[in-house]
Short mmCIF file of C-alpha atoms in Angstrom, two decimals:
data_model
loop_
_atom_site.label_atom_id
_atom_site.label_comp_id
_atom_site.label_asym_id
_atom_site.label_seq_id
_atom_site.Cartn_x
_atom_site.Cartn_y
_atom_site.Cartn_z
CA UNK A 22 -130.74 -31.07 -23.80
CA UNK A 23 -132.63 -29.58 -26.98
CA UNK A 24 -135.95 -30.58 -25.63
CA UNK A 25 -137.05 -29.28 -22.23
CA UNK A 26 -139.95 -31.77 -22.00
CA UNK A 27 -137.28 -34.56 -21.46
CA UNK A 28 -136.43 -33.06 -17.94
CA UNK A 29 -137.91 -33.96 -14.96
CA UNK A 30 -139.11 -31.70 -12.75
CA UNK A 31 -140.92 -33.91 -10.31
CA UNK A 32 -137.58 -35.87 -9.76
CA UNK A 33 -135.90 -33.17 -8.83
CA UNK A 34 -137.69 -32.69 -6.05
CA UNK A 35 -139.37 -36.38 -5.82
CA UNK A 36 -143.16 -34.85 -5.61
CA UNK A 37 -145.64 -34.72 -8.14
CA UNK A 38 -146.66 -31.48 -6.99
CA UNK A 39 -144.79 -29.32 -9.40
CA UNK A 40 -145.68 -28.71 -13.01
CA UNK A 41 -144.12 -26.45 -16.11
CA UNK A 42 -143.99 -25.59 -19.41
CA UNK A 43 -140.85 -24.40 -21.36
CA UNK A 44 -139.42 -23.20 -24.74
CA UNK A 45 -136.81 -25.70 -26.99
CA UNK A 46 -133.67 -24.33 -27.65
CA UNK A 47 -132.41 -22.78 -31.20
CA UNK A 48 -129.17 -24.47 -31.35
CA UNK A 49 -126.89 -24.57 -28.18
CA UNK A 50 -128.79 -20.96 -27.02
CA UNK A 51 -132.75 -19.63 -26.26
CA UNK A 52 -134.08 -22.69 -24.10
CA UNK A 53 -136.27 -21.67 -21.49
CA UNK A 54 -138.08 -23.53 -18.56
CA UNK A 55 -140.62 -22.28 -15.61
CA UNK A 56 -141.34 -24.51 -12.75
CA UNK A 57 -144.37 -23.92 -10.72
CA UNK A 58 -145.90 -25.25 -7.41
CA UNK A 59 -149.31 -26.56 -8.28
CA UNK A 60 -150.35 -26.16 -4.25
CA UNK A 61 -149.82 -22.36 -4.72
CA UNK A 62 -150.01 -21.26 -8.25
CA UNK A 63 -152.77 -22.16 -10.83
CA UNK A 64 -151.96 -21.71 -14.78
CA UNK A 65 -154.24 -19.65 -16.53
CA UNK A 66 -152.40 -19.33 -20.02
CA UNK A 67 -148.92 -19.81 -21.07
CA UNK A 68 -147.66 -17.23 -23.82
CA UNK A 69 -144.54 -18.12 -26.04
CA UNK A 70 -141.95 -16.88 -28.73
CA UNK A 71 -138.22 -17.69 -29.09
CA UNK A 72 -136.85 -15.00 -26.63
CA UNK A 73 -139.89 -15.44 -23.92
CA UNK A 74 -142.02 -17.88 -22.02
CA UNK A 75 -144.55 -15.90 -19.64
CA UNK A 76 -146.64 -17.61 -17.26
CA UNK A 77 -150.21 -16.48 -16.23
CA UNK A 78 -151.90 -17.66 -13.06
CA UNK A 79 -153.66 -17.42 -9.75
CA UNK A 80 -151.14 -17.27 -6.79
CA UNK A 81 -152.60 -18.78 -4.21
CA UNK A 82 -154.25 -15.57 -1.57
CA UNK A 83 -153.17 -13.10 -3.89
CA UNK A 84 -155.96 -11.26 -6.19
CA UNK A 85 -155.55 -10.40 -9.78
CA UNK A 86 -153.49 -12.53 -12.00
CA UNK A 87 -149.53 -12.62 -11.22
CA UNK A 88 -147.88 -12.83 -14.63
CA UNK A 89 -144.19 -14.15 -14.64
CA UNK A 90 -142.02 -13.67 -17.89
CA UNK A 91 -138.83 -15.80 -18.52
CA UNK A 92 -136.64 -13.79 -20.77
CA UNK A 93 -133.80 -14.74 -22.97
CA UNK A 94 -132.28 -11.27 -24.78
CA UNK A 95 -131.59 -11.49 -28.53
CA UNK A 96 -127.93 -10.23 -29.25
CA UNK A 97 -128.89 -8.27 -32.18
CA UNK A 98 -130.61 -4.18 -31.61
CA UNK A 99 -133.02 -5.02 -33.89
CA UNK A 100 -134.04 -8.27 -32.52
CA UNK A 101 -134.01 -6.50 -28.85
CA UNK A 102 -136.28 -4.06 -30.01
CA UNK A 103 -138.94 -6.12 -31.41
CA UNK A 104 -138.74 -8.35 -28.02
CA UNK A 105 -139.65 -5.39 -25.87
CA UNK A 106 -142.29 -3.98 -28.37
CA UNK A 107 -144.10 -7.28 -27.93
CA UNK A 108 -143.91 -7.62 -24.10
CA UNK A 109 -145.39 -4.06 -24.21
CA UNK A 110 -148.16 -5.20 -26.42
CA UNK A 111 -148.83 -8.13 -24.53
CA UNK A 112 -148.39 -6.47 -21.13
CA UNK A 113 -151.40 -3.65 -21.97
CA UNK A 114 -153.66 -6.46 -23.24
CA UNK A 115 -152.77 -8.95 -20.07
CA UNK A 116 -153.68 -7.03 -16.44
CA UNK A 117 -152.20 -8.43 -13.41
CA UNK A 118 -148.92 -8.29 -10.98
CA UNK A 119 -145.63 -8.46 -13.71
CA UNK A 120 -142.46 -9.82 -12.90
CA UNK A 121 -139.96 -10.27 -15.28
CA UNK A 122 -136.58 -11.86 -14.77
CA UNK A 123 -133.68 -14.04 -16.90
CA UNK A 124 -130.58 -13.14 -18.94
CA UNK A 125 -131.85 -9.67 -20.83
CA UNK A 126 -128.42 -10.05 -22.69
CA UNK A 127 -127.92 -5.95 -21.98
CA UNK A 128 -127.09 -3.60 -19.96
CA UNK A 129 -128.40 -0.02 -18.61
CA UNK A 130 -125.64 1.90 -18.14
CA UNK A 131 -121.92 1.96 -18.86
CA UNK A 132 -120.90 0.62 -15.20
CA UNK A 133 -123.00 -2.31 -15.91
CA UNK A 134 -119.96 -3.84 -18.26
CA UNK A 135 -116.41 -4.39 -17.37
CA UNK A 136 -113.70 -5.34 -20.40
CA UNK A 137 -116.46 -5.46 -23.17
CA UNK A 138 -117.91 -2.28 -25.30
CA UNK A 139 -120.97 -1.06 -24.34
CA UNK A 140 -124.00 -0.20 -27.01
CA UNK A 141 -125.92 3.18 -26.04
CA UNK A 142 -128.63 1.97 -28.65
CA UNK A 143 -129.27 -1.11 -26.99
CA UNK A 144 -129.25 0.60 -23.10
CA UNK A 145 -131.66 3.62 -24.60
CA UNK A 146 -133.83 0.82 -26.05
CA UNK A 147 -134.15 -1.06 -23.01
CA UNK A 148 -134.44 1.58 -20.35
CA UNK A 149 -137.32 3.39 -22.54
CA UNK A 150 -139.08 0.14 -22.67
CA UNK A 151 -138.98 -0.56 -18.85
CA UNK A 152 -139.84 2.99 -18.74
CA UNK A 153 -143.31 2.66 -20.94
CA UNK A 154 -144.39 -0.55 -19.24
CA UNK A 155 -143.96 0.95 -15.67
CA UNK A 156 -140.98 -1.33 -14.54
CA UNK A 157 -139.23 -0.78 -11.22
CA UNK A 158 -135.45 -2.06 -11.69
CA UNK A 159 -134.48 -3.88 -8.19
CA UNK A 160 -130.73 -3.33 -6.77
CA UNK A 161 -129.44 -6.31 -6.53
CA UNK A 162 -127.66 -7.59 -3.67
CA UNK A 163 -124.08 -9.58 -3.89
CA UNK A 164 -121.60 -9.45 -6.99
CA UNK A 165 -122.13 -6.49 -9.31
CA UNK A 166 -121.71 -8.55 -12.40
CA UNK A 167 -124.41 -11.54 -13.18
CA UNK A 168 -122.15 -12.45 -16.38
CA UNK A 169 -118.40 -14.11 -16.60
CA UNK A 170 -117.04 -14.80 -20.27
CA UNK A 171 -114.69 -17.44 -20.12
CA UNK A 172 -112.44 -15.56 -22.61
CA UNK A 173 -111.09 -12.38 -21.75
CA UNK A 174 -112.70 -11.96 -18.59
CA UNK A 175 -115.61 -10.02 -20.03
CA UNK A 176 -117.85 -9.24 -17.33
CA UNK A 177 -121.88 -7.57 -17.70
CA UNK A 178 -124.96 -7.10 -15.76
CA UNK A 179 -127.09 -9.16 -17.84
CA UNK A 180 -129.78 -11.13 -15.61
CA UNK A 181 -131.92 -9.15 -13.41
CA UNK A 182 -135.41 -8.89 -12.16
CA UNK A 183 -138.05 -6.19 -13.28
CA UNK A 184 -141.32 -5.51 -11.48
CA UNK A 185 -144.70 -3.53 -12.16
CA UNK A 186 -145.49 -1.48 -9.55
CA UNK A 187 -148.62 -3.62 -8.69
CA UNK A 188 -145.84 -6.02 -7.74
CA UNK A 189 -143.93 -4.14 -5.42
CA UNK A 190 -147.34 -3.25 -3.86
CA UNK A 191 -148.02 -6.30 -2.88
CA UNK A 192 -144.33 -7.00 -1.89
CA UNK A 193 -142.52 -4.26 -0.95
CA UNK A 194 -139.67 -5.62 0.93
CA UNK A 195 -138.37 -8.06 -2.36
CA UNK A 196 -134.77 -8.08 -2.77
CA UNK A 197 -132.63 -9.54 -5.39
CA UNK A 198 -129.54 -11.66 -5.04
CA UNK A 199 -126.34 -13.05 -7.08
CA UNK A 200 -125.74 -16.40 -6.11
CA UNK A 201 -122.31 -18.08 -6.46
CA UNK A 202 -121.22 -18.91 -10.01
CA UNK A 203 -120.59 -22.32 -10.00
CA UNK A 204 -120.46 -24.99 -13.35
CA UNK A 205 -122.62 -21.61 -15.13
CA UNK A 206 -120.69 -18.59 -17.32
CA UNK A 207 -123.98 -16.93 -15.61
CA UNK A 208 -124.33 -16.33 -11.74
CA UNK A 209 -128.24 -17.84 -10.63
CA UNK A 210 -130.43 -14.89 -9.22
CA UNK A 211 -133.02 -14.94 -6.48
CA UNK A 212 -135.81 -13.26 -5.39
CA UNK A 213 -136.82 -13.24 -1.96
CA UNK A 214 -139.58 -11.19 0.07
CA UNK A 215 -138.42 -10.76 3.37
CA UNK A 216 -139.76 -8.54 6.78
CA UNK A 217 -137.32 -7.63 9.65
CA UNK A 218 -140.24 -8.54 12.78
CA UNK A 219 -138.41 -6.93 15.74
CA UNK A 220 -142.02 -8.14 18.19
CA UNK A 221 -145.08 -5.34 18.42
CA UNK A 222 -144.18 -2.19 18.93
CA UNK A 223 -143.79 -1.06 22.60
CA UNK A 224 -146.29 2.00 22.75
CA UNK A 225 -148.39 4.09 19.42
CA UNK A 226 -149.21 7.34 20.91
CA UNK A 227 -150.94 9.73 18.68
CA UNK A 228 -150.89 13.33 18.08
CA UNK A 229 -154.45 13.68 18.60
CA UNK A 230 -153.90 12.73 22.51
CA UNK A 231 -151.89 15.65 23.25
CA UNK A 232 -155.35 17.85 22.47
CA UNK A 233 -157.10 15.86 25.71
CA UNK A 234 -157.13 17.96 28.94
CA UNK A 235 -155.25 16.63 31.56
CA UNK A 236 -152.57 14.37 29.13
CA UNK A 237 -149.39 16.43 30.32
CA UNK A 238 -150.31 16.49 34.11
CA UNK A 239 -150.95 12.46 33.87
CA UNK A 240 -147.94 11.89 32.20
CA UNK A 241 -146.09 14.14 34.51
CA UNK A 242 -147.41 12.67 37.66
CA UNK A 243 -146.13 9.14 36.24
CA UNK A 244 -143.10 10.10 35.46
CA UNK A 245 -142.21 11.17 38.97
CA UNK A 246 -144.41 8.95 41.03
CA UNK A 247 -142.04 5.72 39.18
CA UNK A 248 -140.02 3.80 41.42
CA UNK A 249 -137.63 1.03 40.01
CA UNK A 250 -134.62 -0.10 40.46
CA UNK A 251 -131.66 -2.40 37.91
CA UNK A 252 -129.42 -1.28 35.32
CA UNK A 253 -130.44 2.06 33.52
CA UNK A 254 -131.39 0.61 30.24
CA UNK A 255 -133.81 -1.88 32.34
CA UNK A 256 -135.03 0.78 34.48
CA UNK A 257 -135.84 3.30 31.21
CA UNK A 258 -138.05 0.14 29.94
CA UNK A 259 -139.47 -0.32 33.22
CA UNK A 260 -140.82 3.34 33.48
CA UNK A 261 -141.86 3.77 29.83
CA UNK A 262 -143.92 0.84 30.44
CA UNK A 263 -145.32 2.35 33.96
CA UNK A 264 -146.23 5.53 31.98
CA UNK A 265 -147.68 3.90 29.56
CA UNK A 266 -150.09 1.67 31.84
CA UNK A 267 -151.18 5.37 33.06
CA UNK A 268 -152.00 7.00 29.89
CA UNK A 269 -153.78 3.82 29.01
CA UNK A 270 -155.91 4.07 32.21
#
């Protein structure tokens, strides 16, 4: 499809909840489309060009303004540069949480291609703009490559995501992730804030308690006076737990 107003969104997920805006392809490449749940997000202002569609809005219980960028790379150096001269333009004028994510169409570093030459200009130009605009580069989990050609089994790093460190603030654990390549030449990417809960912790003791007359001979007289009985792992939780009714006392 050449015109990204002719899919719908709704359908795919048969609500009327979701809304989105997106940028028509130049030919068979550069079509872009974000998809946003109206329950949680509220559009502020949508900015656009041929290589970018960035998305401004109120995320519901965060403060400030989360700003998400769609990218599509140029393939020319020259083209490249100008793209990340205006994201840096628009990204001083525009304060809020940045993400950034899509197919950059380059690469960082040599490792990041496989069977396909690798342009130094294009990686300096690229790292020194995610180095000006503050952007912290997440590892991604899963394959190393995001990109298969279908001819000579080029392979690249070309889709990531990018985030401000006001981002990473607010979610610290994020973690990115190759999905499997399916009907694409380009393997989807998620992003996913997760936190390990392992229950509440089982005792905080702090320094400043060791400074309190009569903490060692309490804790001694616990730790002796304990009877329990079970398998040594059981009995260990048992008595940390009877010394720590003590202290608390």
């Amino acid at each position: 499809m050449s015109d990204f107003s002719s899919i719908n969104v709704n359908g795919c997920w048969e609500s009327d909840e979701f809304d989105y805006d997106g940028v028509n392809s130049n030919g068979r490449y550069g079509r872009l489309v974000s998809i946003w749940n109206t329950n949680f997000f509220q559009i502020i202002e949508v900015i656009k060009s041929r290589h970018f569609l960035i998305v401004i809005g109120k995320w519901k219980n965060i403060d400030r303004n989360t700003i998400f960028a769609n990218i599509y790379g140029p393939q020319s150096v020259t083209d490249k540069q100008t793209l990340w001269d205006e994201l840096l333009n628009i990204q001083q004028s525009r304060k809020g949480k940045w993400i950034l994510f899509g197919d950059f169409n380059v690469v960082r570093c040599d490792s990041e291609r496989s069977n396909s030459s690798f342009c130094s200009t294009s990686a300096h130009v690229f790292n020194t703009f995610i180095l000006n605009v503050g952007l912290i580069d997440y590892n991604m989990d899963g394959k190393k490559f995001t990109y298969t050609s279908r001819v000579g089994a080029k392979l690249s790093n070309l889709d990531r995501f990018l985030g401000c460190s006001n981002f990473l603030a607010k979610f610290p654990t994020v973690s990115p992730t190759t999905q499997p390549q399916e009907l694409s030449d380009h393997c989807p990417i998620t992003l996913t804030s997760y936190m390990d809960n392992f229950g509440p912790p089982p005792f905080k003791f702090y320094n400043s308690w060791l400074l309190k007359d009569g903490l060692d001979h309490i804790v001694l007289n616990a730790w002796k006076s304990f009877d329990g009985y079970g398998l040594p792992d059981a009995y260990l939780v048992a008595k940390l737990k009877h010394l720590k009714g003590e202290i608390r006392k």
